[in-house]
Amino acid sequence: MSFVKGLKCRECGKEYPKEPLHVCEYCFGPLEVNYNYEEIKKVVSRDVISKRPPNMWRYREFLPIDGDPAVGFDVGFTPFMRARNLEKALGVQELYIKNDAVNHPTLSFKDRVVAVAISKAIEFNFKVVACASTGNLANSVAANAAACGMESYIFIPYDLEQTKILGTLVYGTNLVAIKGNYDEVNRLCSEIAGKYGWAFVNINIRPYYAEGSKAFGYEIAEQMGWRLPKHIVVPMAGGSLITKIWKGFKEFHKLGLVDILGTKVYGAQATGCAPITTAVKEGTELIKPVRPKTIAKSLAIGNPADGFYSAKVIRESGGWGEDVSDDEIIDAMKLLAETEGIFTETAGGVTLGVTKKLIEQGRIPKDESIVVSITGNGLKTQEALVGKIGEPMTISARLAEFDELLKTQNKSYPVKRSA
Ligand SMILES: [Zn+2]
């Protein structure tokens, strides 16, 4: 059973039926899923949710599919951990990592949105799923389409990381590399969606797709013991995730699943592609498109679809927007790996780098709870680290050479027995 009333325009409020629509025909505003919260309130409680299996579907009343999910049964409920070593390194008292770098099945938060989008596309009776992607979405659409036997077409900028290309092709999809940046890929995909009528998960299925991100926020609330953090830092590409985490927090508060809604939401971008944080810093509502130039390719969207709304969430919550350079991104990736043993992709470097900066600026106080949103896996963006983290110490398979190596490192260990 579904608790979805239909779709509703974010701008003028006009309501639409539950169909594969994404733009208001009156004002061209984006459409959003509209729920019957009174009915949801009658059936969900902390207790009901807690007893369900540990995946994203434990919040199914808040997700926009009518029947059972068609794919992605194990998605979500990713680790949430207190990061004690990182707390020391940053000089703060209470810091957590929400780790979607190990989401199922393709190691990024996109598995959440894709599980909802493909399930919905099947309910709408589409035969082909497609997407425009900066990499993680490509991986996830290809994998999930394969798992439910659907034909898929995936469109990417031609210069993505090798692992993201291989990690898409392996699922036997139709991968089309476009000689252009993401914004050009996206424009083409809008035309293809119009002409062929496919289910483009992040275009015509976007209102449903985007709802999957709310579960990232629900899980944080539940994993913190049914409360919200004081501060959360979220990476921004198209800007959808940050708006949906905020929507999820507000829904939980509205239904009494958390008592206090006092979270400040911070958006993180790379300096080489910072249209949203620039608008936040300049205090303007206008998101000026940029031409991306950053190693954080998964965040390289110069004309973000939800830019306006993400800036609004940041303002409304009392947060801030900040960005970091490529060098700062790499430093933060190393910091997370060396302190907590978590290997995140460049986007995670952006998020942690920005967190560090905001703490140093005093915008995030050191004695309040902070959540860092890690959304993707470092194994997918290894190119960014080549030449930046040293080389292995290569020796022959001879004990004498190893002894020599320890000496050159100025390290000495007690000898248990002579060889
Ligand atoms: Zn409208």
Coordinates of C-alpha atoms and ligand atoms in Angstrom, one line a residue:
M1 CA 0.0 0.0 0.0
S2 CA 1.2 3.5 -0.8
F3 CA 0.8 6.7 1.1
V4 CA 1.5 8.9 -1.9
K5 CA -1.3 11.3 -2.8
G6 CA 0.3 12.4 -6.0
L7 CA 2.8 15.0 -7.2
K8 CA 2.8 18.6 -6.3
C9 CA 4.6 21.6 -7.8
R10 CA 7.2 23.0 -5.5
E11 CA 6.5 26.6 -6.7
C12 CA 2.8 27.1 -7.3
G13 CA 1.5 24.1 -5.4
K14 CA -0.6 22.6 -8.3
E15 CA -1.3 19.0 -7.7
Y16 CA -0.8 16.2 -10.3
P17 CA -1.6 12.5 -10.4
K18 CA 1.0 9.8 -9.7
E19 CA 2.5 9.7 -13.2
P20 CA 6.0 10.0 -14.7
L21 CA 6.0 13.8 -14.8
H22 CA 8.6 16.1 -13.4
V23 CA 7.8 19.7 -14.5
C24 CA 4.7 21.8 -13.7
E25 CA 2.9 22.7 -16.9
Y26 CA 1.8 26.0 -15.5
C27 CA 4.9 27.5 -14.0
F28 CA 7.7 25.1 -15.0
G29 CA 8.5 24.5 -11.4
P30 CA 9.8 21.0 -10.3
L31 CA 7.3 18.5 -9.1
E32 CA 7.7 16.7 -5.8
V33 CA 6.0 13.6 -4.2
N34 CA 3.1 14.5 -1.9
Y35 CA 2.3 12.1 0.9
N36 CA -0.6 11.6 3.2
Y37 CA 1.1 12.1 6.5
E38 CA -2.0 11.7 8.6
E39 CA -2.2 8.1 7.3
I40 CA 1.5 7.4 7.7
K41 CA 1.3 8.6 11.3
K42 CA -1.3 5.9 12.1
V43 CA 1.0 3.1 11.1
V44 CA 4.6 4.0 11.8
S45 CA 6.4 4.4 15.1
R46 CA 9.9 4.1 16.4
D47 CA 9.0 0.6 17.6
V48 CA 7.5 -0.6 14.3
I49 CA 10.5 0.7 12.3
S50 CA 13.1 -0.7 14.7
K51 CA 11.8 -4.3 14.3
R52 CA 12.1 -4.3 10.5
P53 CA 15.1 -5.7 8.5
P54 CA 18.2 -3.5 8.3
N55 CA 17.7 -1.9 4.9
M56 CA 16.2 1.2 3.5
W57 CA 12.8 -0.3 3.0
R58 CA 12.2 -0.1 6.8
Y59 CA 11.0 3.4 6.0
R60 CA 8.8 2.3 3.1
E61 CA 5.8 4.3 4.1
F62 CA 7.9 7.4 3.3
L63 CA 9.0 6.1 -0.1
P64 CA 7.0 6.6 -3.3
I65 CA 6.4 3.0 -4.6
D66 CA 3.0 1.4 -4.5
G67 CA 3.9 -2.3 -4.3
D68 CA 7.0 -4.2 -3.1
P69 CA 10.4 -3.0 -4.4
A70 CA 11.5 -4.7 -7.6
V71 CA 15.2 -4.4 -7.0
G72 CA 17.8 -3.3 -4.4
F73 CA 16.4 -5.4 -1.5
D74 CA 19.6 -4.9 0.6
V75 CA 20.1 -1.2 -0.1
G76 CA 20.7 1.2 2.8
F77 CA 21.1 1.0 6.6
T78 CA 24.8 1.6 6.0
P79 CA 27.2 2.0 8.9
F80 CA 27.0 5.0 11.2
M81 CA 30.0 5.4 13.4
R82 CA 31.4 7.6 16.1
A83 CA 34.8 8.8 14.6
R84 CA 36.9 9.1 17.8
N85 CA 40.3 9.4 16.0
L86 CA 38.9 12.1 13.6
E87 CA 37.5 13.9 16.6
K88 CA 41.0 14.2 18.0
A89 CA 42.5 15.2 14.7
L90 CA 39.9 18.0 14.2
G91 CA 39.7 19.0 17.9
V92 CA 35.9 18.4 18.2
Q93 CA 33.9 16.5 20.8
E94 CA 31.2 14.6 18.9
L95 CA 31.7 13.6 15.3
Y96 CA 30.0 10.8 13.3
I97 CA 30.5 9.3 9.8
K98 CA 27.5 8.1 7.9
N99 CA 29.1 5.7 5.5
D100 CA 27.4 5.1 2.1
A101 CA 30.8 4.2 0.6
V102 CA 29.7 0.6 1.5
N103 CA 26.1 0.8 0.3
H104 CA 24.7 -2.2 -1.6
P105 CA 25.3 -3.1 -4.4
T106 CA 27.5 -0.4 -6.0
L107 CA 29.2 1.4 -3.1
S108 CA 27.5 4.8 -3.2
F109 CA 24.4 6.6 -2.0
K110 CA 23.0 6.4 -5.5
D111 CA 21.9 2.8 -4.8
R112 CA 19.1 4.3 -2.7
V113 CA 17.7 6.6 -5.4
V114 CA 18.1 3.9 -8.1
A115 CA 16.3 1.2 -6.1
V116 CA 13.3 3.6 -5.8
A117 CA 13.5 4.8 -9.4
I118 CA 13.7 1.4 -11.1
S119 CA 11.0 0.0 -8.9
K120 CA 8.8 2.9 -9.9
A121 CA 9.7 2.7 -13.6
I122 CA 8.5 -1.0 -13.5
E123 CA 5.3 0.1 -11.8
F124 CA 4.8 2.6 -14.6
N125 CA 5.5 -0.2 -17.1
F126 CA 8.6 1.2 -18.7
K127 CA 10.8 -1.2 -20.6
V128 CA 14.0 0.8 -20.8
V129 CA 15.7 2.6 -17.9
A130 CA 18.3 5.3 -18.5
C131 CA 20.3 8.0 -16.8
A132 CA 22.7 10.9 -17.3
S133 CA 25.5 10.3 -14.8
T134 CA 28.8 11.6 -13.4
G135 CA 29.7 8.0 -12.5
N136 CA 28.1 6.6 -9.4
L137 CA 24.6 6.7 -10.9
A138 CA 25.9 5.0 -14.0
N139 CA 27.3 2.1 -11.8
S140 CA 24.0 1.8 -9.9
V141 CA 21.6 2.0 -12.8
A142 CA 23.6 -0.6 -14.7
A143 CA 23.8 -3.0 -11.8
N144 CA 20.2 -2.7 -10.6
A145 CA 18.8 -2.9 -14.2
A146 CA 20.8 -6.1 -14.7
A147 CA 19.5 -7.5 -11.4
C148 CA 15.9 -7.1 -12.5
G149 CA 16.4 -8.0 -16.2
M150 CA 15.7 -4.5 -17.6
E151 CA 17.4 -3.0 -20.7
S152 CA 19.4 0.1 -19.7
Y153 CA 21.1 3.0 -21.5
I154 CA 23.6 5.1 -19.6
F155 CA 25.1 8.4 -20.7
I156 CA 28.3 9.8 -19.2
P157 CA 30.9 12.5 -20.0
Y158 CA 33.7 10.7 -21.9
D159 CA 36.4 11.6 -19.4
L160 CA 35.2 9.8 -16.3
E161 CA 37.5 7.7 -14.1
Q162 CA 38.3 4.3 -15.5
T163 CA 36.9 2.4 -12.6
K164 CA 33.5 4.1 -13.0
I165 CA 33.5 3.2 -16.7
L166 CA 34.5 -0.4 -16.1
G167 CA 32.2 -0.6 -13.1
T168 CA 29.3 0.2 -15.5
L169 CA 30.3 -1.8 -18.5
V170 CA 30.6 -5.0 -16.5
Y171 CA 26.9 -5.2 -16.0
G172 CA 26.3 -5.5 -19.8
T173 CA 24.5 -2.1 -20.2
N174 CA 24.6 0.2 -23.2
L175 CA 27.1 2.8 -22.1
V176 CA 27.3 6.0 -24.2
A177 CA 30.2 8.4 -23.6
I178 CA 29.5 11.9 -24.7
K179 CA 32.2 14.3 -25.9
G180 CA 31.2 17.0 -23.5
N181 CA 30.7 17.7 -19.8
Y182 CA 27.8 16.5 -17.6
D183 CA 25.6 19.5 -18.3
E184 CA 25.8 18.7 -22.0
V185 CA 25.1 15.1 -21.4
N186 CA 22.1 16.0 -19.3
R187 CA 20.7 18.3 -22.1
L188 CA 21.0 15.5 -24.6
C189 CA 19.3 13.1 -22.3
S190 CA 16.3 15.4 -21.9
E191 CA 15.9 15.3 -25.7
I192 CA 16.3 11.5 -25.8
A193 CA 13.8 11.1 -22.9
G194 CA 11.3 13.2 -24.8
K195 CA 11.8 11.4 -28.1
Y196 CA 12.0 7.7 -27.0
G197 CA 9.9 7.9 -23.8
W198 CA 12.4 5.9 -21.7
A199 CA 12.5 6.1 -17.9
F200 CA 15.4 8.4 -17.3
V201 CA 15.7 8.0 -13.5
N202 CA 17.0 11.5 -12.9
I203 CA 14.9 13.3 -15.5
N204 CA 11.3 12.1 -16.0
I205 CA 11.3 9.8 -12.9
R206 CA 13.2 12.4 -10.9
P207 CA 10.5 13.3 -8.4
Y208 CA 10.3 9.6 -7.3
Y209 CA 14.0 8.9 -7.7
A210 CA 15.0 11.8 -5.4
E211 CA 12.9 10.5 -2.6
G212 CA 15.2 7.6 -2.1
S213 CA 17.8 10.0 -0.7
K214 CA 15.6 10.8 2.3
A215 CA 16.5 7.4 3.8
F216 CA 20.1 8.6 4.3
G217 CA 18.6 11.2 6.7
Y218 CA 16.1 8.7 8.3
E219 CA 19.0 6.3 9.1
I220 CA 21.1 9.0 10.7
A221 CA 18.1 9.9 13.0
E222 CA 17.5 6.3 13.9
Q223 CA 21.2 5.4 14.3
M224 CA 21.7 8.4 16.6
G225 CA 19.0 7.0 18.9
W226 CA 16.0 8.8 17.3
R227 CA 17.5 12.3 17.5
L228 CA 19.1 14.6 14.9
P229 CA 22.6 16.0 14.9
K230 CA 23.3 19.7 15.5
H231 CA 25.3 19.9 12.3
I232 CA 25.5 17.9 9.1
V233 CA 27.8 18.4 6.1
V234 CA 26.6 17.1 2.7
P235 CA 28.3 17.1 -0.7
M236 CA 26.5 18.8 -3.5
A237 CA 26.5 18.0 -7.2
G238 CA 22.9 18.5 -8.6
G239 CA 21.9 19.4 -5.1
S240 CA 19.2 16.9 -4.6
L241 CA 20.7 14.9 -1.7
I242 CA 20.9 17.8 0.7
T243 CA 17.3 18.9 0.1
K244 CA 16.1 15.3 0.7
I245 CA 18.1 14.8 3.9
W246 CA 16.4 18.0 5.1
K247 CA 13.0 16.8 4.0
G248 CA 13.6 13.5 5.7
F249 CA 14.5 15.3 9.0
K250 CA 11.4 17.5 8.8
E251 CA 9.2 14.5 8.1
F252 CA 10.5 12.6 11.1
H253 CA 10.0 15.7 13.3
K254 CA 6.5 16.3 11.9
L255 CA 5.5 12.7 12.8
G256 CA 7.1 12.8 16.2
L257 CA 9.8 10.2 15.4
V258 CA 12.4 12.8 16.6
D259 CA 11.6 15.4 19.2
I260 CA 13.7 18.4 18.1
L261 CA 14.5 19.7 14.6
G262 CA 17.5 21.9 15.2
T263 CA 20.0 20.7 12.6
K264 CA 22.1 23.2 10.6
V265 CA 22.8 21.8 7.1
Y266 CA 26.0 22.7 5.3
G267 CA 26.7 22.2 1.6
A268 CA 30.1 21.1 0.3
Q269 CA 31.5 21.6 -3.2
A270 CA 34.8 21.6 -4.9
T271 CA 36.2 25.1 -5.6
G272 CA 36.5 24.0 -9.3
C273 CA 32.8 23.6 -9.5
A274 CA 31.1 25.7 -6.8
P275 CA 27.9 27.3 -8.2
I276 CA 25.8 26.6 -5.1
T277 CA 28.3 27.5 -2.4
T278 CA 29.2 30.7 -4.3
A279 CA 25.5 31.7 -4.3
V280 CA 25.3 31.0 -0.6
K281 CA 28.4 33.0 0.2
E282 CA 27.2 35.9 -2.0
G283 CA 23.8 35.8 -0.4
T284 CA 22.1 35.6 -3.8
E285 CA 19.3 33.3 -4.9
L286 CA 20.7 33.1 -8.4
I287 CA 22.8 30.0 -9.2
K288 CA 25.2 31.1 -11.9
P289 CA 26.3 28.0 -14.0
V290 CA 30.0 27.3 -14.2
R291 CA 32.3 25.2 -16.4
P292 CA 33.6 22.5 -14.0
K293 CA 37.3 21.9 -13.4
T294 CA 37.9 19.6 -10.5
I295 CA 39.2 16.1 -9.6
A296 CA 35.8 15.6 -7.8
K297 CA 34.2 14.4 -11.0
S298 CA 31.2 13.0 -9.3
L299 CA 30.3 16.5 -8.1
A300 CA 31.2 18.2 -11.4
I301 CA 27.8 19.6 -12.3
G302 CA 28.1 23.2 -13.4
N303 CA 24.3 23.8 -13.7
P304 CA 22.8 22.0 -10.8
A305 CA 19.1 21.0 -11.2
D306 CA 18.4 21.5 -7.5
G307 CA 20.9 24.3 -6.9
F308 CA 18.2 26.9 -6.0
Y309 CA 16.5 24.5 -3.5
S310 CA 19.8 23.4 -1.9
A311 CA 20.8 27.0 -1.2
K312 CA 17.4 27.5 0.2
V313 CA 17.7 24.6 2.6
I314 CA 21.1 25.8 3.7
R315 CA 19.7 29.3 4.5
E316 CA 16.5 28.0 6.1
S317 CA 18.4 25.6 8.4
G318 CA 21.0 28.3 9.4
G319 CA 23.9 26.4 7.8
W320 CA 26.5 27.6 5.3
G321 CA 28.2 26.6 2.1
E322 CA 31.9 26.1 1.6
D323 CA 34.3 24.7 -1.0
V324 CA 37.8 23.2 -1.1
S325 CA 40.6 23.0 -3.6
D326 CA 41.8 19.7 -5.3
D327 CA 44.8 19.6 -2.9
E328 CA 42.5 20.0 0.1
I329 CA 40.3 17.2 -1.3
I330 CA 43.2 14.8 -1.4
D331 CA 44.4 15.8 2.1
A332 CA 40.9 15.1 3.5
M333 CA 40.7 11.7 1.7
K334 CA 44.0 10.8 3.4
L335 CA 42.9 12.1 6.7
L336 CA 39.7 10.0 6.7
A337 CA 41.7 6.9 5.7
E338 CA 44.5 7.4 8.2
T339 CA 42.2 8.2 11.1
E340 CA 39.2 6.0 10.6
G341 CA 40.2 3.4 8.0
I342 CA 37.6 4.6 5.5
F343 CA 38.6 5.0 1.9
T344 CA 36.2 7.5 0.3
E345 CA 36.1 8.9 -3.2
T346 CA 37.0 12.5 -4.1
A347 CA 33.4 13.6 -3.2
G348 CA 34.0 12.4 0.4
G349 CA 37.3 14.4 0.4
V350 CA 35.2 17.4 -0.5
T351 CA 32.8 16.8 2.4
L352 CA 35.4 16.2 5.0
G353 CA 37.7 19.0 3.7
V354 CA 34.7 21.4 4.0
T355 CA 33.9 20.1 7.5
K356 CA 37.4 20.8 8.6
K357 CA 37.3 24.3 7.1
L358 CA 34.0 25.1 8.7
I359 CA 35.3 24.0 12.1
E360 CA 38.4 26.1 11.6
Q361 CA 36.3 29.1 10.6
G362 CA 34.3 28.7 13.8
R363 CA 31.0 28.2 11.8
I364 CA 30.7 24.7 13.3
P365 CA 31.3 24.8 17.0
K366 CA 33.7 22.2 18.5
D367 CA 31.4 21.0 21.2
E368 CA 28.3 20.1 19.3
S369 CA 27.3 16.9 17.3
I370 CA 28.5 16.8 13.7
V371 CA 27.7 14.3 11.0
V372 CA 29.9 14.0 7.9
S373 CA 28.1 12.4 4.9
I374 CA 30.3 10.0 3.1
T375 CA 28.6 9.1 -0.2
G376 CA 31.0 7.1 -2.3
N377 CA 33.9 4.7 -2.3
G378 CA 37.6 5.5 -2.9
L379 CA 38.2 2.4 -4.9
K380 CA 36.3 4.1 -7.7
T381 CA 38.5 7.3 -8.0
Q382 CA 42.0 5.9 -7.5
E383 CA 43.4 8.1 -10.3
A384 CA 43.1 11.1 -8.1
L385 CA 45.7 9.7 -5.7
V386 CA 48.3 8.4 -8.1
G387 CA 51.6 10.0 -7.2
K388 CA 50.1 11.7 -4.1
I389 CA 50.4 9.0 -1.5
G390 CA 53.8 7.6 -2.0
E391 CA 54.9 4.3 -3.5
P392 CA 55.3 0.8 -2.0
M393 CA 58.8 0.1 -0.6
T394 CA 60.1 -2.5 -3.1
I395 CA 62.8 -5.0 -2.0
S396 CA 63.9 -8.5 -3.0
A397 CA 62.6 -11.5 -1.1
R398 CA 65.6 -11.5 1.2
L399 CA 65.5 -11.0 5.0
A400 CA 68.7 -8.9 4.9
E401 CA 67.0 -6.4 2.6
F402 CA 64.1 -6.1 5.0
D403 CA 66.4 -5.5 7.9
E404 CA 68.1 -2.8 5.8
L405 CA 64.7 -1.3 5.0
L406 CA 63.9 -1.0 8.7
K407 CA 67.2 0.7 9.3
T408 CA 66.6 3.3 6.5
Q409 CA 63.2 4.0 8.1
N410 CA 65.0 4.6 11.4
K411 CA 62.8 1.9 13.0
S412 CA 63.9 -0.8 15.4
Y413 CA 61.9 -3.6 16.9
P414 CA 63.0 -6.2 19.4
V415 CA 64.1 -9.4 17.7
K416 CA 62.2 -12.5 18.9
R417 CA 64.7 -15.0 17.5
S418 CA 67.6 -14.8 15.1
A419 CA 67.1 -16.1 11.6
Ligands
ZN1 ZN 3.8 25.1 -10.8

